XYZ file of C-alpha atoms in Angstrom:
564
model
C -39.370 -25.189 -2.033
C -37.570 -21.833 -2.260
C -34.337 -21.325 -4.192
C -32.440 -20.882 -0.920
C -33.879 -24.067 0.624
C -33.010 -26.007 -2.508
C -29.437 -24.691 -2.466
C -28.948 -25.544 1.215
C -30.356 -29.027 0.650
C -27.992 -29.604 -2.293
C -24.976 -28.363 -0.336
C -25.791 -30.582 2.633
C -26.114 -33.621 0.388
C -22.625 -32.922 -0.969
C -21.297 -32.523 2.590
C -22.901 -35.821 3.578
C -21.054 -37.442 0.679
C -17.794 -35.899 1.977
C -17.568 -33.754 -1.152
C -16.635 -30.729 0.915
C -14.880 -28.811 -1.825
C -17.795 -29.097 -4.216
C -20.212 -28.120 -1.462
C -18.116 -25.038 -0.790
C -18.125 -24.029 -4.467
C -21.868 -24.648 -4.728
C -22.551 -22.378 -1.752
C -20.153 -19.708 -2.970
C -21.831 -19.716 -6.379
C -25.177 -19.298 -4.627
C -23.846 -16.410 -2.499
C -22.596 -14.569 -5.578
C -26.231 -14.349 -6.697
C -27.697 -14.003 -3.180
C -24.975 -12.362 -1.078
C -27.298 -11.590 1.819
C -28.371 -15.177 2.499
C -27.469 -15.800 6.135
C -28.189 -19.547 6.165
C -25.808 -20.269 3.281
C -23.045 -18.458 5.151
C -23.798 -20.421 8.285
C -23.462 -23.729 6.404
C -20.148 -22.566 4.960
C -18.916 -21.720 8.444
C -20.082 -25.093 9.791
C -17.863 -26.826 7.229
C -14.770 -25.582 9.082
C -15.237 -28.434 11.577
C -14.118 -30.897 8.892
C -10.806 -29.129 8.173
C -8.711 -31.431 10.368
C -5.640 -33.551 9.596
C -7.516 -36.673 10.752
C -10.392 -36.096 8.333
C -10.157 -38.712 5.531
C -10.802 -36.045 2.867
C -9.135 -32.956 4.317
C -6.165 -34.867 5.769
C -4.633 -35.822 2.380
C -5.484 -32.342 1.062
C -3.593 -30.694 3.907
C -0.572 -32.935 3.255
C -0.769 -32.150 -0.448
C -0.872 -28.410 0.237
C 2.160 -28.629 2.540
C 4.009 -30.562 -0.174
C 3.092 -27.892 -2.710
C 4.394 -25.223 -0.329
C 7.675 -27.105 -0.005
C 8.060 -27.072 -3.802
C 7.074 -23.397 -3.841
C 9.727 -22.455 -1.287
C 12.329 -24.248 -3.407
C 11.269 -22.521 -6.625
C 9.805 -25.635 -8.253
C 6.720 -23.905 -9.566
C 5.722 -26.495 -12.174
C 5.346 -29.056 -9.369
C 3.273 -26.557 -7.389
C 0.914 -26.051 -10.317
C 0.621 -29.800 -10.912
C -0.242 -30.546 -7.268
C -2.673 -27.611 -7.124
C -4.468 -28.822 -10.273
C -4.917 -32.261 -8.719
C -6.267 -30.761 -5.487
C -8.639 -28.424 -7.321
C -10.518 -31.441 -8.685
C -11.811 -32.013 -5.152
C -11.648 -28.405 -3.915
C -12.414 -26.308 -7.001
C -12.978 -23.014 -5.147
C -10.484 -23.253 -2.292
C -8.887 -19.824 -1.726
C -5.491 -21.055 -0.565
C -5.046 -23.586 -3.364
C -6.146 -21.146 -6.059
C -3.973 -18.407 -4.603
C -0.903 -20.659 -4.504
C -1.456 -21.889 -8.053
C -1.967 -18.369 -9.399
C 1.209 -17.041 -7.793
C 3.180 -20.057 -9.058
C 1.914 -19.355 -12.571
C 2.997 -15.722 -12.323
C 6.448 -16.796 -11.144
C 6.625 -19.246 -14.069
C 6.148 -16.320 -16.511
C 2.609 -17.480 -17.257
C 1.023 -14.106 -16.593
C -2.138 -14.933 -18.563
C -2.680 -18.180 -16.667
C -1.942 -16.571 -13.323
C -4.363 -13.749 -14.037
C -7.109 -16.201 -15.006
C -6.587 -18.310 -11.863
C -6.496 -15.333 -9.513
C -9.495 -13.691 -11.177
C -11.393 -16.938 -10.557
C -10.166 -16.967 -6.935
C -11.230 -13.348 -6.424
C -14.690 -14.097 -7.800
C -15.275 -16.510 -4.919
C -13.155 -14.796 -2.258
C -13.378 -11.013 -2.813
C -12.375 -10.274 0.791
C -9.476 -12.713 1.144
C -6.440 -10.476 1.686
C -3.881 -12.684 -0.076
C -6.204 -13.352 -2.992
C -6.975 -9.658 -3.501
C -3.300 -8.722 -3.220
C -2.143 -11.355 -5.681
C -4.992 -10.609 -8.065
C -3.762 -6.999 -8.098
C -0.232 -8.283 -8.687
C -1.458 -10.375 -11.618
C -3.197 -7.351 -13.127
C 0.004 -5.327 -12.712
C 2.096 -8.088 -14.333
C -0.372 -8.128 -17.242
C -0.011 -4.334 -17.728
C -3.569 -3.779 -16.452
C -2.376 -1.091 -14.046
C -5.587 0.931 -13.975
C -7.451 -2.094 -12.609
C -4.535 -3.055 -10.365
C -4.785 0.329 -8.640
C -8.398 -0.407 -7.682
C -7.466 -3.672 -5.984
C -4.323 -2.383 -4.275
C -6.502 0.334 -2.750
C -8.862 -2.404 -1.584
C -5.952 -4.246 0.060
C -4.868 -1.043 1.811
C -8.421 -0.489 3.048
C -8.291 -4.008 4.510
C -4.753 -3.740 5.893
C -3.410 -0.144 5.920
C -0.088 -1.101 7.520
C 1.079 -3.378 4.686
C 4.241 -1.841 3.133
C 4.139 -4.129 0.089
C 0.645 -2.926 -0.822
C 1.716 0.723 -0.782
C 4.843 -0.165 -2.765
C 2.955 -2.100 -5.430
C 0.274 0.575 -5.651
C 2.999 3.172 -6.195
C 4.419 1.113 -9.082
C 1.073 1.068 -10.881
C 0.474 4.738 -10.145
C 3.839 5.492 -11.766
C 2.923 3.547 -14.886
C -0.349 5.466 -15.145
C 1.525 8.798 -14.912
C 0.258 9.569 -11.385
C 3.829 10.095 -10.254
C 3.264 12.525 -7.393
C 0.650 10.209 -5.896
C 3.096 7.320 -6.347
C 5.721 9.188 -4.317
C 3.236 9.572 -1.455
C 2.676 5.817 -1.351
C 6.404 5.096 -1.515
C 6.726 7.402 1.489
C 3.983 5.464 3.299
C 5.766 2.186 2.538
C 8.980 3.686 3.946
C 7.228 4.953 7.077
C 6.131 1.366 7.698
C 9.509 -0.095 6.693
C 12.384 2.442 6.595
C 14.743 -0.273 5.299
C 12.667 -0.923 2.168
C 15.507 -0.434 -0.322
C 13.385 -1.076 -3.424
C 10.994 1.677 -2.311
C 13.902 4.127 -1.931
C 15.140 3.225 -5.419
C 11.730 3.499 -7.083
C 10.907 6.721 -5.279
C 14.206 8.052 -6.637
C 13.052 7.238 -10.157
C 9.781 9.125 -9.583
C 11.589 12.157 -8.193
C 13.891 12.212 -11.223
C 10.819 11.944 -13.492
C 9.536 15.148 -11.918
C 12.867 16.926 -12.354
C 13.670 16.796 -8.616
C 17.189 15.564 -9.295
C 18.836 16.205 -5.915
C 16.043 14.432 -4.053
C 16.232 11.551 -6.531
C 19.984 11.220 -6.005
C 19.482 11.171 -2.235
C 16.883 8.394 -2.531
C 19.228 6.286 -4.688
C 22.027 6.735 -2.167
C 19.750 5.612 0.675
C 18.889 2.469 -1.293
C 22.592 1.756 -1.825
C 23.427 2.466 1.826
C 20.822 -0.102 2.850
C 22.154 -2.616 0.350
C 25.477 -2.000 -1.425
C 24.401 -4.803 -3.780
C 21.436 -2.828 -5.107
C 22.767 -2.911 -8.664
C 19.813 -1.080 -10.159
C 20.140 1.802 -7.698
C 23.846 2.056 -8.570
C 23.027 2.249 -12.271
C 20.269 4.782 -11.643
C 22.622 6.942 -9.596
C 25.177 6.871 -12.420
C 22.495 7.990 -14.879
C 21.974 11.172 -12.842
C 25.633 12.081 -13.495
C 26.033 12.437 -9.724
C 28.510 9.539 -9.553
C 32.022 10.936 -9.929
C 35.597 9.774 -9.383
C 36.339 9.453 -5.680
C 32.755 8.636 -4.741
C 32.687 5.807 -2.138
C 30.006 4.083 -4.208
C 32.625 3.483 -6.913
C 34.776 1.573 -4.426
C 31.804 -0.714 -3.862
C 31.300 -1.082 -7.620
C 34.888 -2.210 -8.134
C 34.601 -4.605 -5.197
C 31.424 -6.123 -6.618
C 33.043 -6.608 -10.019
C 35.599 -8.934 -8.423
C 32.866 -11.389 -7.547
C 32.575 -14.510 -9.667
C 28.878 -15.114 -9.043
C 27.438 -11.985 -10.667
C 24.556 -12.479 -13.048
C 25.070 -10.973 -16.534
C 22.445 -8.278 -15.911
C 23.968 -7.140 -12.608
C 27.469 -7.110 -14.041
C 26.097 -5.102 -16.978
C 24.643 -2.528 -14.575
C 28.013 -2.069 -12.885
C 29.911 -1.646 -16.158
C 27.279 0.804 -17.350
C 27.767 2.863 -14.183
C 31.529 2.958 -14.741
C 30.933 3.965 -18.371
C 28.970 7.021 -17.263
C 31.721 8.066 -14.876
C 34.389 7.636 -17.561
C 32.379 9.712 -20.009
C 32.029 12.534 -17.506
C 35.808 12.388 -16.951
C 36.390 12.667 -20.703
C 38.030 9.233 -20.887
C 36.530 8.134 -24.212
C 38.470 4.828 -24.572
C 37.381 3.682 -21.098
C 33.830 4.930 -21.702
C 33.503 2.875 -24.885
C 35.163 -0.170 -23.323
C 32.720 -0.173 -20.403
C 29.717 0.660 -22.572
C 30.501 -2.190 -24.979
C 30.953 -4.571 -22.043
C 27.667 -3.475 -20.479
C 25.768 -3.916 -23.739
C 27.310 -7.317 -24.420
C 26.260 -8.553 -20.968
C 22.813 -6.980 -21.328
C 22.467 -8.867 -24.609
C 23.122 -12.149 -22.781
C 20.317 -11.323 -20.347
C 17.926 -10.217 -23.106
C 18.804 -12.415 -26.061
C 17.845 -10.876 -29.396
C 17.611 -12.210 -32.933
C 16.787 -9.683 -35.649
C 15.345 -12.477 -37.785
C 12.474 -12.691 -35.298
C 11.834 -8.951 -35.623
C 11.869 -9.296 -39.393
C 9.243 -12.049 -39.192
C 7.142 -9.882 -36.899
C 7.308 -6.894 -39.243
C 6.308 -9.083 -42.185
C 3.426 -10.543 -40.210
C 2.224 -7.073 -39.224
C 2.046 -6.109 -42.898
C 0.101 -9.269 -43.688
C -2.344 -8.769 -40.832
C -2.747 -5.110 -41.726
C -3.574 -5.986 -45.324
C -6.272 -8.275 -43.978
C -7.647 -5.574 -41.673
C -7.492 -2.962 -44.436
C -10.238 -4.861 -46.221
C -12.449 -4.673 -43.127
C -15.115 -2.019 -42.773
C -13.477 1.142 -41.503
C -14.780 3.233 -38.648
C -16.791 6.094 -40.102
C -14.717 9.251 -40.406
C -15.805 12.610 -39.072
C -16.136 11.489 -35.447
C -14.581 14.312 -33.435
C -15.549 13.027 -29.996
C -11.843 12.601 -29.447
C -8.618 13.537 -31.177
C -5.803 11.128 -30.338
C -2.375 12.410 -31.345
C 0.141 9.587 -31.723
C 3.780 10.692 -31.584
C 5.959 7.870 -32.828
C 9.206 6.915 -34.517
C 12.418 5.309 -33.335
C 13.170 5.665 -29.618
C 15.474 8.669 -29.084
C 14.153 10.419 -32.197
C 12.548 13.344 -30.346
C 9.132 11.976 -29.366
C 9.457 13.253 -25.782
C 10.347 16.764 -26.942
C 7.294 16.923 -29.209
C 4.971 15.646 -26.493
C 6.316 18.253 -24.063
C 5.579 20.975 -26.636
C 2.093 19.655 -27.397
C 1.181 19.133 -23.741
C 1.937 22.826 -23.136
C -1.205 23.502 -25.194
C -4.249 24.203 -23.031
C -6.409 21.716 -24.969
C -3.948 18.791 -24.958
C -3.359 16.221 -22.231
C -0.017 14.432 -22.518
C -0.477 10.783 -21.510
C 3.094 9.606 -22.096
C 4.025 6.177 -23.413
C 0.852 4.104 -23.367
C 1.197 0.333 -23.810
C -2.411 0.030 -24.975
C -1.995 -0.444 -28.725
C 0.598 -3.152 -28.249
C -1.599 -4.902 -25.661
C -4.571 -4.827 -28.045
C -2.966 -5.675 -31.381
C 0.180 -7.675 -30.624
C -1.596 -10.838 -29.355
C -3.518 -11.039 -32.633
C -0.327 -10.621 -34.649
C 1.435 -13.325 -32.650
C -1.288 -15.906 -33.239
C -0.799 -18.383 -36.052
C -4.523 -18.247 -36.732
C -5.675 -14.755 -35.774
C -9.247 -13.857 -35.106
C -10.600 -10.906 -37.041
C -9.486 -7.906 -34.991
C -11.579 -5.187 -36.563
C -10.790 -1.467 -36.514
C -13.933 -0.933 -34.460
C -12.794 -3.443 -31.853
C -9.373 -1.769 -31.644
C -11.000 1.624 -31.248
C -13.440 0.567 -28.522
C -10.775 -1.271 -26.528
C -8.280 1.585 -26.765
C -10.764 4.303 -25.796
C -12.000 2.172 -22.911
C -8.458 2.040 -21.537
C -7.774 5.719 -22.177
C -10.916 6.653 -20.243
C -9.097 5.576 -17.066
C -6.329 8.110 -17.772
C -8.024 11.280 -19.017
C -11.334 12.930 -19.766
C -9.696 15.287 -22.246
C -10.937 15.118 -25.837
C -7.439 15.731 -27.196
C -4.528 13.721 -25.851
C -1.119 12.426 -26.877
C 0.175 8.872 -26.872
C 3.911 9.003 -27.448
C 4.857 5.335 -27.411
C 7.645 5.419 -30.061
C 7.160 1.868 -31.297
C 3.458 2.439 -31.961
C 4.738 2.797 -35.506
C 4.302 -0.960 -35.697
C 0.564 -0.362 -35.524
C 0.355 2.912 -37.477
C -1.843 1.393 -40.184
C -4.205 -0.174 -37.674
C -4.389 3.178 -35.868
C -5.332 5.001 -39.065
C -8.123 2.522 -39.760
C -9.460 2.548 -36.214
C -9.156 6.325 -35.784
C -9.747 8.157 -39.072
C -9.772 11.407 -37.094
C -6.438 10.672 -35.343
C -3.226 12.460 -36.181
C 0.133 10.717 -36.263
C 3.362 12.672 -35.907
C 6.254 10.643 -37.238
C 9.640 11.745 -35.925
C 12.661 11.826 -38.229
C 16.213 12.436 -37.068
C 19.757 11.833 -38.299
C 19.947 7.993 -38.337
C 23.387 7.919 -36.718
C 22.198 10.243 -33.945
C 19.318 7.866 -33.221
C 21.456 4.743 -33.450
C 24.170 6.120 -31.180
C 21.636 7.369 -28.625
C 19.971 3.944 -28.551
C 23.300 2.207 -28.049
C 24.482 4.428 -25.213
C 21.152 4.436 -23.336
C 20.150 1.764 -20.844
C 16.775 0.293 -21.796
C 15.504 -2.274 -19.263
C 12.571 -3.460 -21.405
C 12.951 -6.718 -23.316
C 11.336 -5.068 -26.331
C 14.375 -2.791 -26.636
C 16.902 -5.647 -26.721
C 17.999 -4.701 -30.242
C 19.717 -1.642 -28.729
C 22.506 -3.727 -27.175
C 24.255 -4.371 -30.498
C 25.455 -1.862 -33.097
C 24.591 -4.222 -35.933
C 21.136 -5.023 -34.549
C 20.335 -1.337 -34.098
C 21.083 -0.674 -37.756
C 19.024 -3.624 -38.979
C 16.085 -2.841 -36.691
C 16.040 0.838 -37.620
C 15.972 0.157 -41.332
C 13.184 -2.398 -41.046
C 11.122 -0.200 -38.720
C 11.453 2.872 -40.919
C 10.512 0.772 -43.972
C 7.355 -0.356 -42.181
C 6.520 3.266 -41.371
C 7.102 4.190 -45.028
C 4.671 1.425 -45.976
C 1.974 2.891 -43.732
C 2.664 6.518 -44.637
C 2.235 5.755 -48.351
C -1.262 4.486 -47.566
C -2.267 7.239 -45.156
C -0.403 10.382 -46.223
C -3.102 12.688 -44.866
C -2.978 11.220 -41.372
C 0.792 10.955 -40.903
C 2.902 14.090 -40.561
C 6.695 13.988 -40.633
C 8.446 16.140 -38.043
C 12.158 16.700 -38.604
C 13.957 16.767 -35.249
C 16.896 18.846 -36.444
C 14.575 21.416 -38.036
C 12.504 21.538 -34.840
C 15.527 22.265 -32.656
C 16.854 24.903 -35.079
C 13.525 26.737 -35.436
C 11.239 25.593 -32.591
C 8.662 28.365 -33.005
C 8.296 28.006 -36.767
C 8.176 24.203 -36.810
C 5.780 24.116 -33.865
C 3.416 26.561 -35.567
C 3.376 24.380 -38.698
C 2.704 21.252 -36.626
C -0.048 22.892 -34.556
C -1.744 24.137 -37.726
C -1.618 20.650 -39.256
C -3.202 19.252 -36.086
C -6.057 21.735 -36.423
C -5.370 23.374 -33.058
C -5.283 27.052 -32.246
C -1.815 28.439 -31.835
C -0.845 29.516 -28.314
C 2.150 31.414 -27.016
C 4.765 29.611 -24.943
C 4.388 26.137 -26.447
C 8.140 25.781 -27.039
C 9.017 26.840 -23.487
C 9.354 23.247 -22.303
C 11.298 24.230 -19.186
C 8.021 25.397 -17.605
C 6.268 22.067 -18.216
C 6.201 20.284 -14.850
C 4.527 17.036 -15.944
C 6.390 13.828 -15.172
C 8.666 12.474 -17.896
C 9.375 8.751 -17.621
C 11.827 8.423 -20.498
C 15.575 8.645 -21.017
C 15.031 12.262 -22.132
C 13.985 13.409 -18.655
C 17.036 15.657 -18.136
C 17.043 17.142 -21.663
C 13.419 18.288 -21.576
C 13.786 20.070 -18.236
C 15.794 22.873 -19.854
C 15.647 24.898 -23.027
C 15.460 23.150 -26.403
C 18.995 22.041 -27.176
C 20.559 22.409 -30.619
C 23.344 20.278 -31.989
C 22.737 17.022 -30.119
C 22.431 15.111 -33.390
C 26.134 15.659 -34.044
C 27.384 14.263 -30.722
C 27.928 10.786 -32.154
C 30.780 12.132 -34.259
C 32.983 12.350 -31.146
C 32.856 8.562 -31.018
C 32.857 7.876 -34.757
C 36.037 5.808 -34.653
C 34.334 3.274 -32.394
C 31.101 3.042 -34.367
C 32.111 1.402 -37.652
C 29.798 -1.616 -37.190
C 26.879 0.755 -36.620
C 27.769 2.932 -39.608
C 28.101 -0.121 -41.853
C 24.816 -1.596 -40.604
C 22.955 1.599 -41.483
C 24.452 1.550 -44.960
C 23.533 -2.091 -45.610
């Protein structure tokens, strides 16, 4: 008896026993290995006749699925997952059940579980539109944007007129620094749905990233016109400095602030917008009042406890000490030259990357999340597995290969300093540029800047900023003492005072040939997705490190925290 005949016989015996779900999975498993088998597909299609409410097996399953959907529509995702798990015992490869469970897991902040469920669903149903779409969403939620792009493109090939697919694809394209391509897909989403306010807002962000400020402002205003309650678009508009006294949008802001049902994060966005307007008007007391209110509300939304950061920093040292004893990657490998630009956020990392990416041999990749994705899970485990330098290297380079084929590239994620020691072990040929700047200039810039990421929650409190900065710089000192030849200190103030001289010294240390025009950052048209987007579109600016002194009277807690 052939393999195919045996498989068909087995499936039919399961169908005869009313084990329809197991028969389906058995046939799908067979078709993964033998996708061209026509008879197996015919038997699968024949099983549709049993999917009726009066069927003693399918009937209860249909009722259970409808009950799960009722819980889903009411936001009771734990009940959805529980019902789905029970149903999967009888229907282990059902597309709709797996899809519903996976989405419920994602909405329950279980991104790992949702990804696993939807990957399993996609294995059996690679052409099921909802499964493919939600699998891409799970990849995006898990910061696997390079893979997400592949599956969003597959969805669009299946259903070109789906605005959400173009929108989600554009989000992942933005993360992977393909900003111009992202704008094109936001435009396609808006052609299909002109009232897609989130697409207008996100397209505005992309336009700002490219230095197209007027177009970005227009996109934000369209988002707000479609929905005056688009709090994020209001905050984004304020960040462009286009929101001024007398603007009708401000009337809407003040009306919204009278509501009693605002969430802390939305109220924070409104106060932040008013802070920017007050600062432009030169009203320092009102600026500080609104900024402090915005940060206090943001802190409610993103709760932060420095003690947890302290534990994390201590654990990183412990795990690094363990890794340091592991066999290092052999030095002398020049197949690539990663340049990591790191330090505190707002210390000048964007400026340095703009200078370096002006070099003909260097590809600027922006703020990559890769090192955190690779190393952080091991640090968070109570009982870590042995994450070797070689494993870190292979994983990182595998991810980078999706972004560039350049041998020399920059990764300017500021908080990669957490992993500086691991980087030095995994990449003996790598170069790390550590940014140094006046501590008060950094602290003040962190406090006044809106950071949406949970990992930046320390920036919402003057005291927390001081404590975090000191601990982070101490960790960097710890790594630099061990790897002095791989870590170069770049002084931000010196760089802005003598850009040509400091750049020449840095380029020489990197082992690159000097080129003219490196410090002319105004000609660099690459997208900048950081809070420094406006600053790096002009000439290098001197004196910014002294701006905090205008607000010194309001910053005593910050000053004291940095002295502690």
